[in-house]
GROMACS .gro file of C-alpha atoms in nm:
model
  503
    1MET     CA    1   5.272   9.195  11.231
    2GLY     CA    2   5.645   9.143  11.259
    3LEU     CA    3   5.830   8.832  11.140
    4GLN     CA    4   5.603   8.568  11.270
    5GLY     CA    5   5.291   8.704  11.042
    6MET     CA    6   5.576   8.755  10.753
    7SER     CA    7   5.489   8.554  10.487
    8THR     CA    8   5.753   8.240  10.382
    9ARG     CA    9   5.834   8.423  10.074
   10GLY     CA   10   5.873   8.764  10.250
   11LEU     CA   11   6.087   8.600  10.482
   12GLU     CA   12   6.312   8.480  10.224
   13ILE     CA   13   6.422   8.806  10.079
   14VAL     CA   14   6.416   8.957  10.372
   15LEU     CA   15   6.662   8.712  10.443
   16LYS     CA   16   6.893   8.684  10.163
   17THR     CA   17   6.909   9.081  10.201
   18GLU     CA   18   7.053   9.074  10.527
   19SER     CA   19   7.323   8.788  10.367
   20LYS     CA   20   7.402   9.035  10.100
   21LYS     CA   21   7.520   9.325  10.355
   22TYR     CA   22   7.679   9.050  10.568
   23ARG     CA   23   7.886   8.964  10.255
   24GLY     CA   24   7.916   9.228  10.156
   25PHE     CA   25   8.083   9.401  10.463
   26ILE     CA   26   8.318   9.045  10.506
   27LEU     CA   27   8.444   9.140  10.195
   28VAL     CA   28   8.572   9.486  10.265
   29LEU     CA   29   8.637   9.437  10.641
   30THR     CA   30   8.883   9.151  10.506
   31PHE     CA   31   8.998   9.382  10.172
   32LEU     CA   32   9.129   9.578  10.415
   33PHE     CA   33   9.298   9.362  10.611
   34TYR     CA   34   9.536   9.227  10.345
   35THR     CA   35   9.576   9.554  10.227
   36SER     CA   36   9.709   9.625  10.566
   37TYR     CA   37   9.966   9.363  10.569
   38HIS     CA   38  10.090   9.399  10.200
   39LEU     CA   39  10.127   9.815  10.297
   40SER     CA   40  10.359   9.694  10.600
   41ARG     CA   41  10.603   9.466  10.349
   42LYS     CA   42  10.643   9.749  10.079
   43PRO     CA   43  10.880   9.996  10.297
   44ILE     CA   44  11.205   9.740  10.244
   45SER     CA   45  11.163   9.797   9.892
   46ILE     CA   46  11.162  10.132   9.883
   47VAL     CA   47  11.371  10.217  10.145
   48LYS     CA   48  11.683  10.017  10.014
   49SER     CA   49  11.793  10.236   9.747
   50GLU     CA   50  11.838  10.534  10.100
   51LEU     CA   51  12.033  10.265  10.279
   52HIS     CA   52  12.309  10.237  10.036
   53LEU     CA   53  12.322  10.579   9.812
   54ASN     CA   54  12.576  10.754   9.547
   55CYS     CA   55  12.721  10.984   9.822
   56SER     CA   56  12.950  11.105   9.605
   57ALA     CA   57  12.658  11.322   9.409
   58LEU     CA   58  12.606  11.453   9.804
   59GLY     CA   59  12.989  11.603   9.783
   60ARG     CA   60  13.209  11.541  10.108
   61ASN     CA   61  13.117  11.455  10.448
   62PRO     CA   62  12.981  11.729  10.634
   63THR     CA   63  13.114  11.610  10.968
   64ASN     CA   64  13.486  11.534  10.882
   65GLY     CA   65  13.508  11.642  10.521
   66SER     CA   66  13.614  11.303  10.399
   67ASN     CA   67  13.536  11.244  10.028
   68SER     CA   68  13.456  10.874  10.079
   69THR     CA   69  13.141  10.738   9.847
   70THR     CA   70  12.991  10.499  10.124
   71TRP     CA   71  12.940  10.838  10.411
   72CYS     CA   72  12.597  10.914  10.326
   73ASP     CA   73  12.494  10.472  10.321
   74TRP     CA   74  12.365  10.325  10.673
   75ALA     CA   75  12.626  10.041  10.762
   76PRO     CA   76  12.650   9.723  10.677
   77PHE     CA   77  12.468   9.807  10.349
   78ASP     CA   78  12.790  10.073  10.311
   79LYS     CA   79  12.977   9.786  10.158
   80ASP     CA   80  13.016   9.667   9.809
   81ASN     CA   81  12.779   9.359   9.873
   82TYR     CA   82  12.487   9.532   9.973
   83LYS     CA   83  12.338   9.348   9.647
   84GLU     CA   84  12.372   9.066   9.857
   85LEU     CA   85  12.262   9.150  10.209
   86PHE     CA   86  11.988   9.294  10.061
   87GLY     CA   87  11.900   8.983   9.922
   88ALA     CA   88  11.939   8.831  10.235
   89LEU     CA   89  11.677   9.090  10.437
   90ASP     CA   90  11.414   8.977  10.104
   91ASN     CA   91  11.503   8.566  10.196
   92ALA     CA   92  11.468   8.588  10.541
   93PHE     CA   93  11.154   8.698  10.518
   94LEU     CA   94  11.095   8.507  10.243
   95VAL     CA   95  11.254   8.200  10.329
   96ALA     CA   96  11.022   8.203  10.689
   97TYR     CA   97  10.752   8.248  10.494
   98ALA     CA   98  10.686   7.986  10.291
   99ILE     CA   99  10.823   7.753  10.578
  100GLY     CA  100  10.538   7.935  10.795
  101MET     CA  101  10.263   7.873  10.562
  102PHE     CA  102  10.284   7.493  10.543
  103ILE     CA  103  10.182   7.540  10.899
  104SER     CA  104   9.921   7.845  10.909
  105GLY     CA  105   9.703   7.628  10.724
  106ILE     CA  106   9.696   7.364  10.997
  107PHE     CA  107   9.637   7.618  11.252
  108GLY     CA  108   9.399   7.827  11.053
  109GLU     CA  109   9.161   7.527  11.053
  110ARG     CA  110   9.195   7.458  11.405
  111LEU     CA  111   9.173   7.791  11.556
  112PRO     CA  112   8.894   8.025  11.591
  113LEU     CA  113   8.976   8.298  11.265
  114ARG     CA  114   8.899   8.589  11.438
  115TYR     CA  115   9.139   8.528  11.722
  116TYR     CA  116   9.467   8.416  11.489
  117LEU     CA  117   9.403   8.697  11.247
  118SER     CA  118   9.407   8.934  11.473
  119GLY     CA  119   9.708   8.814  11.656
  120GLY     CA  120   9.902   8.785  11.375
  121MET     CA  121   9.795   9.136  11.232
  122VAL     CA  122   9.894   9.332  11.604
  123LEU     CA  123  10.195   9.117  11.588
  124SER     CA  124  10.301   9.185  11.206
  125GLY     CA  125  10.301   9.549  11.356
  126ILE     CA  126  10.501   9.501  11.621
  127PHE     CA  127  10.797   9.363  11.402
  128THR     CA  128  10.738   9.576  11.128
  129SER     CA  129  10.810   9.881  11.376
  130LEU     CA  130  11.088   9.729  11.527
  131PHE     CA  131  11.286   9.744  11.222
  132GLY     CA  132  11.219  10.135  11.124
  133LEU     CA  133  11.331  10.179  11.524
  134GLY     CA  134  11.604  10.049  11.405
  135TYR     CA  135  11.719  10.389  11.238
  136PHE     CA  136  11.617  10.586  11.578
  137TRP     CA  137  11.831  10.340  11.749
  138ASN     CA  138  12.126  10.337  11.578
  139ILE     CA  139  12.136   9.947  11.490
  140HIS     CA  140  12.373   9.888  11.239
  141LEU     CA  141  12.367   9.524  11.319
  142LEU     CA  142  12.299   9.284  11.035
  143TRP     CA  143  12.199   9.036  11.261
  144TYR     CA  144  11.877   9.230  11.392
  145PHE     CA  145  11.737   9.320  11.066
  146ILE     CA  146  11.773   8.959  10.946
  147LEU     CA  147  11.635   8.809  11.299
  148ILE     CA  148  11.303   9.045  11.248
  149GLN     CA  149  11.255   8.956  10.904
  150ILE     CA  150  11.234   8.641  11.057
  151CYS     CA  151  10.953   8.699  11.271
  152ASN     CA  152  10.767   8.937  11.041
  153GLY     CA  153  10.821   8.653  10.814
  154LEU     CA  154  10.605   8.385  11.001
  155VAL     CA  155  10.379   8.599  11.156
  156GLN     CA  156  10.246   8.739  10.817
  157THR     CA  157  10.171   8.395  10.745
  158THR     CA  158   9.849   8.411  10.950
  159GLY     CA  159   9.695   8.682  10.678
  160TRP     CA  160   9.663   8.488  10.338
  161PRO     CA  161   9.497   8.127  10.489
  162SER     CA  162   9.251   8.361  10.703
  163VAL     CA  163   9.122   8.579  10.501
  164VAL     CA  164   9.063   8.324  10.229
  165THR     CA  165   8.858   8.133  10.429
  166CYS     CA  166   8.661   8.356  10.535
  167VAL     CA  167   8.600   8.495  10.221
  168GLY     CA  168   8.526   8.109  10.135
  169ASN     CA  169   8.259   8.086  10.390
  170TRP     CA  170   8.063   8.398  10.252
  171CYS     CA  171   8.042   8.366   9.927
  172GLY     CA  172   7.983   8.034   9.646
  173LYS     CA  173   8.138   7.939   9.291
  174GLY     CA  174   7.947   8.184   9.075
  175LYS     CA  175   8.108   8.476   8.966
  176ARG     CA  176   8.360   8.392   9.209
  177GLY     CA  177   8.633   8.449   8.977
  178LEU     CA  178   8.482   8.818   8.930
  179ILE     CA  179   8.442   8.873   9.273
  180MET     CA  180   8.730   8.758   9.418
  181GLY     CA  181   9.006   8.919   9.136
  182ILE     CA  182   8.796   9.276   9.239
  183TRP     CA  183   8.881   9.168   9.576
  184ASN     CA  184   9.228   9.049   9.526
  185SER     CA  185   9.296   9.383   9.452
  186HIS     CA  186   9.371   9.482   9.802
  187THR     CA  187   9.788   9.338   9.752
  188SER     CA  188   9.794   9.559   9.478
  189VAL     CA  189   9.630   9.837   9.669
  190GLY     CA  190   9.840   9.815   9.966
  191ASN     CA  191  10.144   9.761   9.783
  192ILE     CA  192  10.083  10.123   9.603
  193LEU     CA  193   9.984  10.253   9.974
  194GLY     CA  194  10.260  10.130  10.149
  195SER     CA  195  10.495  10.301   9.827
  196LEU     CA  196  10.380  10.622   9.887
  197ILE     CA  197  10.367  10.635  10.309
  198ALA     CA  198  10.724  10.459  10.292
  199GLY     CA  199  10.827  10.722  10.023
  200VAL     CA  200  10.728  10.998  10.260
  201TRP     CA  201  10.998  10.953  10.519
  202VAL     CA  202  11.209  10.823  10.285
  203ALA     CA  203  11.483  11.103  10.200
  204SER     CA  204  11.415  11.215  10.583
  205ASP     CA  205  11.350  10.970  10.851
  206TRP     CA  206  11.352  10.627  10.676
  207GLY     CA  207  11.227  10.439  11.064
  208LEU     CA  208  10.895  10.610  11.023
  209SER     CA  209  10.851  10.441  10.654
  210PHE     CA  210  10.818  10.123  10.903
  211ILE     CA  211  10.708  10.283  11.166
  212VAL     CA  212  10.350  10.430  11.025
  213PRO     CA  213  10.292  10.107  10.822
  214GLY     CA  214  10.309   9.919  11.166
  215ILE     CA  215  10.087  10.180  11.346
  216ILE     CA  216   9.803  10.105  11.074
  217ILE     CA  217   9.867   9.690  11.051
  218THR     CA  218   9.795   9.711  11.459
  219ALA     CA  219   9.511   9.939  11.445
  220MET     CA  220   9.316   9.720  11.124
  221GLY     CA  221   9.415   9.378  11.426
  222VAL     CA  222   9.233   9.538  11.662
  223ILE     CA  223   8.887   9.626  11.433
  224CYS     CA  224   8.921   9.232  11.339
  225PHE     CA  225   8.922   9.137  11.696
  226PHE     CA  226   8.603   9.296  11.707
  227PHE     CA  227   8.410   9.310  11.392
  228LEU     CA  228   8.525   8.949  11.182
  229ILE     CA  229   8.254   8.718  11.117
  230GLU     CA  230   8.357   8.379  11.079
  231TYR     CA  231   8.041   8.180  10.909
  232PRO     CA  232   7.688   8.285  10.795
  233GLU     CA  233   7.568   8.068  11.049
  234ASP     CA  234   7.738   8.276  11.309
  235VAL     CA  235   7.450   8.555  11.194
  236ASP     CA  236   7.158   8.294  11.097
  237CYS     CA  237   7.247   8.338  10.724
  238SER     CA  238   7.274   8.013  10.496
  239PRO     CA  239   7.639   7.971  10.335
  240PRO     CA  240   7.696   7.972   9.996
  241LEU     CA  241   7.699   7.683   9.717
  242HIS     CA  242   7.992   7.560   9.623
  243HIS     CA  243   7.924   7.341   9.355
  244VAL     CA  244   7.883   7.425   8.970
  245GLU     CA  245   7.509   7.178   8.955
  246SER     CA  246   7.487   7.201   8.544
  247GLU     CA  247   7.760   7.108   8.371
  248GLU     CA  248   7.649   7.406   8.162
  249LYS     CA  249   7.818   7.649   8.408
  250ASP     CA  250   8.100   7.504   8.419
  251PRO     CA  251   8.155   7.338   8.062
  252ALA     CA  252   8.513   7.245   8.090
  253GLY     CA  253   8.544   7.011   8.468
  254MET     CA  254   8.814   7.192   8.535
  255PHE     CA  255   8.871   7.037   8.847
  256ALA     CA  256   8.717   6.680   8.792
  257ALA     CA  257   8.869   6.395   8.954
  258ASP     CA  258   8.993   6.118   8.795
  259GLY     CA  259   8.789   5.820   8.975
  260ASN     CA  260   8.606   6.046   9.211
  261HIS     CA  261   8.243   6.050   9.005
  262ALA     CA  262   8.132   5.877   9.340
  263ALA     CA  263   8.189   6.204   9.490
  264SER     CA  264   8.042   6.421   9.176
  265SER     CA  265   7.688   6.235   9.220
  266HIS     CA  266   7.675   6.362   9.608
  267THR     CA  267   7.692   6.748   9.501
  268GLN     CA  268   7.315   6.777   9.402
  269GLU     CA  269   7.256   6.610   9.765
  270SER     CA  270   7.505   6.794   9.945
  271THR     CA  271   7.449   7.181   9.815
  272VAL     CA  272   7.079   7.111   9.888
  273GLU     CA  273   7.159   7.029  10.282
  274SER     CA  274   7.339   7.301  10.223
  275ALA     CA  275   7.129   7.563  10.081
  276GLU     CA  276   6.746   7.424  10.354
  277SER     CA  277   6.964   7.330  10.648
  278PRO     CA  278   7.306   7.510  10.740
  279LYS     CA  279   7.256   7.432  11.146
  280GLU     CA  280   7.183   7.046  10.999
  281ARG     CA  281   7.507   6.979  10.829
  282ALA     CA  282   7.802   6.903  11.071
  283GLU     CA  283   7.906   7.203  11.297
  284HIS     CA  284   8.249   7.078  11.356
  285PRO     CA  285   8.356   6.877  11.032
  286GLU     CA  286   8.719   6.705  11.058
  287ALA     CA  287   8.991   6.928  10.923
  288ILE     CA  288   9.177   6.708  10.639
  289SER     CA  289   9.504   6.632  10.644
  290PHE     CA  290   9.840   6.784  10.427
  291LEU     CA  291   9.826   6.443  10.225
  292GLY     CA  292   9.480   6.425  10.197
  293ALA     CA  293   9.496   6.829  10.069
  294LEU     CA  294   9.758   6.697   9.812
  295ARG     CA  295   9.504   6.451   9.662
  296ILE     CA  296   9.288   6.695   9.563
  297PRO     CA  297   9.326   6.693   9.116
  298GLY     CA  298   9.498   7.062   9.069
  299VAL     CA  299   9.659   7.184   9.397
  300VAL     CA  300   9.972   7.003   9.286
  301GLU     CA  301   9.957   7.203   8.951
  302PHE     CA  302   9.836   7.522   9.032
  303SER     CA  303  10.143   7.499   9.300
  304LEU     CA  304  10.381   7.457   9.138
  305CYS     CA  305  10.270   7.679   8.831
  306LEU     CA  306  10.233   7.991   9.130
  307LEU     CA  307  10.577   7.898   9.274
  308PHE     CA  308  10.724   8.039   8.936
  309ALA     CA  309  10.434   8.309   8.907
  310LYS     CA  310  10.506   8.458   9.222
  311LEU     CA  311  10.880   8.446   9.188
  312VAL     CA  312  10.849   8.702   8.891
  313SER     CA  313  10.602   8.880   9.111
  314TYR     CA  314  10.784   8.915   9.398
  315THR     CA  315  11.088   9.005   9.258
  316PHE     CA  316  10.914   9.284   9.081
  317LEU     CA  317  10.826   9.393   9.441
  318TYR     CA  318  11.058   9.405   9.608
  319TRP     CA  319  11.391   9.508   9.357
  320LEU     CA  320  11.162   9.762   9.064
  321PRO     CA  321  11.245  10.075   9.294
  322LEU     CA  322  11.612   9.954   9.273
  323TYR     CA  323  11.604   9.881   8.900
  324ILE     CA  324  11.455  10.196   8.831
  325VAL     CA  325  11.662  10.422   9.006
  326ASN     CA  326  12.020  10.188   8.859
  327VAL     CA  327  11.934  10.158   8.525
  328ALA     CA  328  11.653  10.522   8.476
  329HIS     CA  329  11.847  10.706   8.762
  330PHE     CA  330  11.538  10.862   8.974
  331GLY     CA  331  11.561  10.924   9.280
  332ALA     CA  332  11.431  10.719   9.556
  333LYS     CA  333  11.076  10.877   9.622
  334GLU     CA  334  11.063  10.900   9.212
  335ALA     CA  335  11.152  10.541   9.188
  336GLY     CA  336  10.903  10.443   9.437
  337ASP     CA  337  10.579  10.599   9.307
  338LEU     CA  338  10.653  10.454   8.986
  339SER     CA  339  10.683  10.097   9.086
  340THR     CA  340  10.334  10.158   9.193
  341LEU     CA  341  10.226  10.177   8.824
  342PHE     CA  342  10.320   9.796   8.777
  343ASP     CA  343  10.082   9.753   9.086
  344ALA     CA  344   9.788   9.903   8.949
  345GLY     CA  345   9.822   9.685   8.638
  346GLY     CA  346   9.788   9.397   8.894
  347ILE     CA  347   9.497   9.528   9.013
  348LEU     CA  348   9.357   9.521   8.677
  349GLY     CA  349   9.491   9.183   8.583
  350GLY     CA  350   9.349   9.043   8.861
  351ILE     CA  351   8.986   9.177   8.749
  352LEU     CA  352   9.037   9.027   8.440
  353SER     CA  353   9.108   8.706   8.434
  354GLY     CA  354   8.848   8.642   8.727
  355LEU     CA  355   8.631   8.805   8.458
  356ILE     CA  356   8.761   8.580   8.127
  357SER     CA  357   8.780   8.259   8.352
  358ASP     CA  358   8.417   8.290   8.488
  359TYR     CA  359   8.297   8.315   8.130
  360THR     CA  360   8.517   8.074   7.987
  361GLY     CA  361   8.545   7.868   8.238
  362GLY     CA  362   8.879   7.805   8.227
  363ARG     CA  363   9.120   7.891   8.516
  364ALA     CA  364   9.382   7.716   8.390
  365THR     CA  365   9.360   7.854   8.028
  366THR     CA  366   9.358   8.171   8.142
  367CYS     CA  367   9.650   8.177   8.382
  368CYS     CA  368   9.852   8.033   8.076
  369VAL     CA  369   9.758   8.278   7.814
  370MET     CA  370   9.860   8.586   8.001
  371LEU     CA  371  10.160   8.395   8.122
  372ILE     CA  372  10.284   8.329   7.784
  373LEU     CA  373  10.165   8.727   7.695
  374ALA     CA  374  10.374   8.805   7.986
  375ALA     CA  375  10.743   8.660   7.856
  376PRO     CA  376  10.773   8.926   7.569
  377MET     CA  377  10.635   9.244   7.720
  378LEU     CA  378  10.907   9.164   7.975
  379PHE     CA  379  11.179   9.112   7.743
  380LEU     CA  380  11.044   9.464   7.555
  381TYR     CA  381  10.996   9.633   7.882
  382ASN     CA  382  11.393   9.567   7.958
  383HIS     CA  383  11.498   9.683   7.653
  384VAL     CA  384  11.257   9.973   7.548
  385GLY     CA  385  11.118  10.053   7.829
  386GLN     CA  386  11.356  10.322   8.004
  387ASN     CA  387  11.340  10.525   7.663
  388GLY     CA  388  11.077  10.763   7.822
  389LEU     CA  389  10.826  10.827   8.053
  390GLY     CA  390  10.542  10.789   7.906
  391THR     CA  391  10.671  10.424   7.746
  392SER     CA  392  10.792  10.309   8.093
  393VAL     CA  393  10.452  10.451   8.258
  394GLY     CA  394  10.236  10.193   7.994
  395MET     CA  395  10.497   9.858   7.975
  396LEU     CA  396  10.471   9.901   8.369
  397ILE     CA  397  10.106   9.881   8.360
  398VAL     CA  398  10.058   9.601   8.082
  399CYS     CA  399  10.311   9.394   8.271
  400GLY     CA  400  10.146   9.423   8.636
  401VAL     CA  401   9.836   9.321   8.470
  402LEU     CA  402  10.004   9.022   8.279
  403VAL     CA  403  10.232   8.929   8.577
  404ASN     CA  404  10.000   8.961   8.891
  405GLY     CA  405   9.648   8.854   8.626
  406PRO     CA  406   9.755   8.448   8.723
  407TYR     CA  407   9.894   8.487   9.069
  408ALA     CA  408   9.569   8.657   9.129
  409LEU     CA  409   9.359   8.462   9.017
  410ILE     CA  410   9.536   8.109   9.174
  411THR     CA  411   9.544   8.263   9.500
  412THR     CA  412   9.196   8.393   9.520
  413ALA     CA  413   8.942   8.167   9.314
  414VAL     CA  414   9.127   7.862   9.239
  415SER     CA  415   9.228   7.838   9.585
  416ALA     CA  416   8.872   7.855   9.655
  417ASP     CA  417   8.763   7.644   9.413
  418LEU     CA  418   9.006   7.346   9.535
  419GLY     CA  419   8.927   7.417   9.898
  420THR     CA  420   8.586   7.339   9.876
  421HIS     CA  421   8.597   7.058   9.598
  422GLU     CA  422   8.365   6.796   9.457
  423CYS     CA  423   8.560   6.523   9.651
  424LEU     CA  424   8.545   6.687   9.984
  425LYS     CA  425   8.126   6.604   9.966
  426GLY     CA  426   8.063   6.960  10.170
  427ASN     CA  427   8.409   7.010  10.440
  428ALA     CA  428   8.453   7.337  10.430
  429LYS     CA  429   8.736   7.293  10.635
  430ALA     CA  430   9.028   7.172  10.366
  431LEU     CA  431   9.019   7.578  10.255
  432SER     CA  432   9.238   7.698  10.482
  433THR     CA  433   9.564   7.409  10.409
  434VAL     CA  434   9.402   7.447  10.011
  435THR     CA  435   9.524   7.761  10.074
  436ALA     CA  436   9.830   7.748  10.259
  437ILE     CA  437   9.960   7.451  10.052
  438ILE     CA  438   9.899   7.671   9.719
  439ASP     CA  439  10.042   7.981   9.864
  440GLY     CA  440  10.309   7.797  10.045
  441THR     CA  441  10.482   7.676   9.746
  442GLY     CA  442  10.432   7.984   9.582
  443SER     CA  443  10.579   8.192   9.871
  444ILE     CA  444  10.948   7.917   9.838
  445GLY     CA  445  10.949   8.111   9.420
  446ALA     CA  446  10.890   8.448   9.610
  447ALA     CA  447  11.192   8.358   9.816
  448LEU     CA  448  11.375   8.264   9.523
  449GLY     CA  449  11.289   8.532   9.298
  450PRO     CA  450  11.479   8.797   9.506
  451LEU     CA  451  11.760   8.664   9.576
  452LEU     CA  452  11.842   8.495   9.246
  453ALA     CA  453  11.840   8.860   9.135
  454GLY     CA  454  12.073   8.996   9.377
  455LEU     CA  455  12.310   8.693   9.353
  456ILE     CA  456  12.201   8.763   8.945
  457SER     CA  457  12.170   9.166   8.922
  458ARG     CA  458  12.571   9.163   8.977
  459THR     CA  459  12.629   9.025   8.612
  460SER     CA  460  12.354   9.248   8.433
  461TRP     CA  461  12.005   9.338   8.501
  462ASN     CA  462  11.908   9.173   8.138
  463ASN     CA  463  12.060   8.838   8.269
  464VAL     CA  464  11.765   8.885   8.576
  465PHE     CA  465  11.512   8.944   8.320
  466TYR     CA  466  11.592   8.664   8.171
  467MET     CA  467  11.521   8.480   8.423
  468LEU     CA  468  11.183   8.666   8.510
  469ILE     CA  469  11.101   8.478   8.156
  470THR     CA  470  11.217   8.148   8.216
  471ALA     CA  471  11.009   8.140   8.497
  472ASP     CA  472  10.702   8.277   8.320
  473LEU     CA  473  10.736   8.025   8.072
  474LEU     CA  474  10.777   7.716   8.313
  475ALA     CA  475  10.480   7.884   8.501
  476CYS     CA  476  10.278   7.779   8.219
  477LEU     CA  477  10.452   7.455   8.126
  478LEU     CA  478  10.325   7.322   8.457
  479LEU     CA  479   9.959   7.368   8.417
  480SER     CA  480   9.944   7.235   8.074
  481ARG     CA  481   9.777   6.889   8.194
  482VAL     CA  482   9.546   7.076   8.359
  483VAL     CA  483   9.505   7.342   7.975
  484VAL     CA  484   9.454   7.018   7.819
  485LYS     CA  485   9.168   6.871   8.004
  486GLU     CA  486   8.960   7.209   8.005
  487ILE     CA  487   9.016   7.196   7.604
  488GLN     CA  488   8.882   6.856   7.591
  489GLY     CA  489   8.605   6.954   7.814
  490TRP     CA  490   8.483   7.231   7.616
  491CYS     CA  491   8.527   7.000   7.310
  492GLY     CA  492   8.295   6.744   7.455
  493TYR     CA  493   8.044   7.022   7.563
  494SER     CA  494   7.974   7.171   7.201
  495THR     CA  495   7.978   6.808   7.056
  496ARG     CA  496   7.706   6.722   7.291
  497LYS     CA  497   7.471   7.031   7.249
  498ARG     CA  498   7.544   6.994   6.886
  499GLY     CA  499   7.424   6.614   6.961
  500PHE     CA  500   7.129   6.783   7.158
  501LYS     CA  501   7.038   7.008   6.877
  502GLU     CA  502   7.004   6.774   6.614
  503PHE     CA  503   6.817   6.554   6.795
   0.00000   0.00000   0.00000
């Protein structure tokens, strides 16, 4: 009988089933793509402790009998200023990433995502491998490693705007926080895998700690080229609904635009058109400008909040293994393995923040509560976290939940919400630019955090943690206006609900 003889209801069921299969496929595929991005970033934090060792514990130099304390170090990181040099390496990558991110979103909206993402992954693999080849080529020039970090930072900006845009094209607002919270665990999974893979060779041939992740991300780039589907319409599926039609679903009204009531009246019409006639919509909607994206309500507040939240997260990403080596006196491999617990907590934090924000409708409030709780937990970890292995394990997981929860929520569900905001009137072409602005601003904090940690750690690790606590509280403060609007929305919704009951 085929499709021609099938009832309308039956055809709808078939199309919905196919759409779910494709959506699941895209979620898994983009999860693996960005896992490989973070997998290739992590080795530098594991290898740091091998580039500058306590050589006196290894005895005399076996080649000339010297008792120098730096004979086993990798020049140029064998000097007393090695922490500043490590900070320079981190900063070279992160500053290039922050600058490139603002440009990347603009390119991402104007180029085919499949080509853009796959090309970026292949180039990331090449530059990651080149860093590791410095070991086998016996390179001891600081400028070589810094240049590789700059190039890698630039090409890695192709990843985040592309995968968020692709997922945003396939997933509507319903349960977006939970879905993207689970999906965003790729960041922590990539960090964990990167730590474990780098740890295999860190003490023997640290160059392989970079080359193997470089091969993995290159292979994923090839898979992306052949299998990524950018839009549901490309396989005759209907696009998702990006706006909540009922106030009951979003009582907080967290992204309501001041003075944009006319735009909201357009929403229902827009979403109906989206569901019924995807092909009839503008085939090539006009891409939004940078300033236009900044005018979307909530973009500035969440961008600035992410700056400080990401400062904390990336300081842990790049410096936690070295902190564990210096304070708890573990070996490089053991410290790398223990640091993965922070990322394991990050997985739970991303899921928990997404689930809570979906249930309450308060993205900003969820972020603020977790940031406030993170501040005392960071203080406790620094002062009592190394008192025993059990204490260290538990506190690392809790810190990962509270630090990475807000970071994960803002970079995924919040970015997708703002990139498909009502005031855009159905134009989803803003998603890549909004994502790039938010993550690009956050990346400024990601660059500052490791740099400041390298400078401040020379005075005391305590001062590094005071810096992180201050950044957490500032991130919370910057969201206060949006939090107030959410609370006002909840109060207004409760009042209206009581009024209807009395009526």
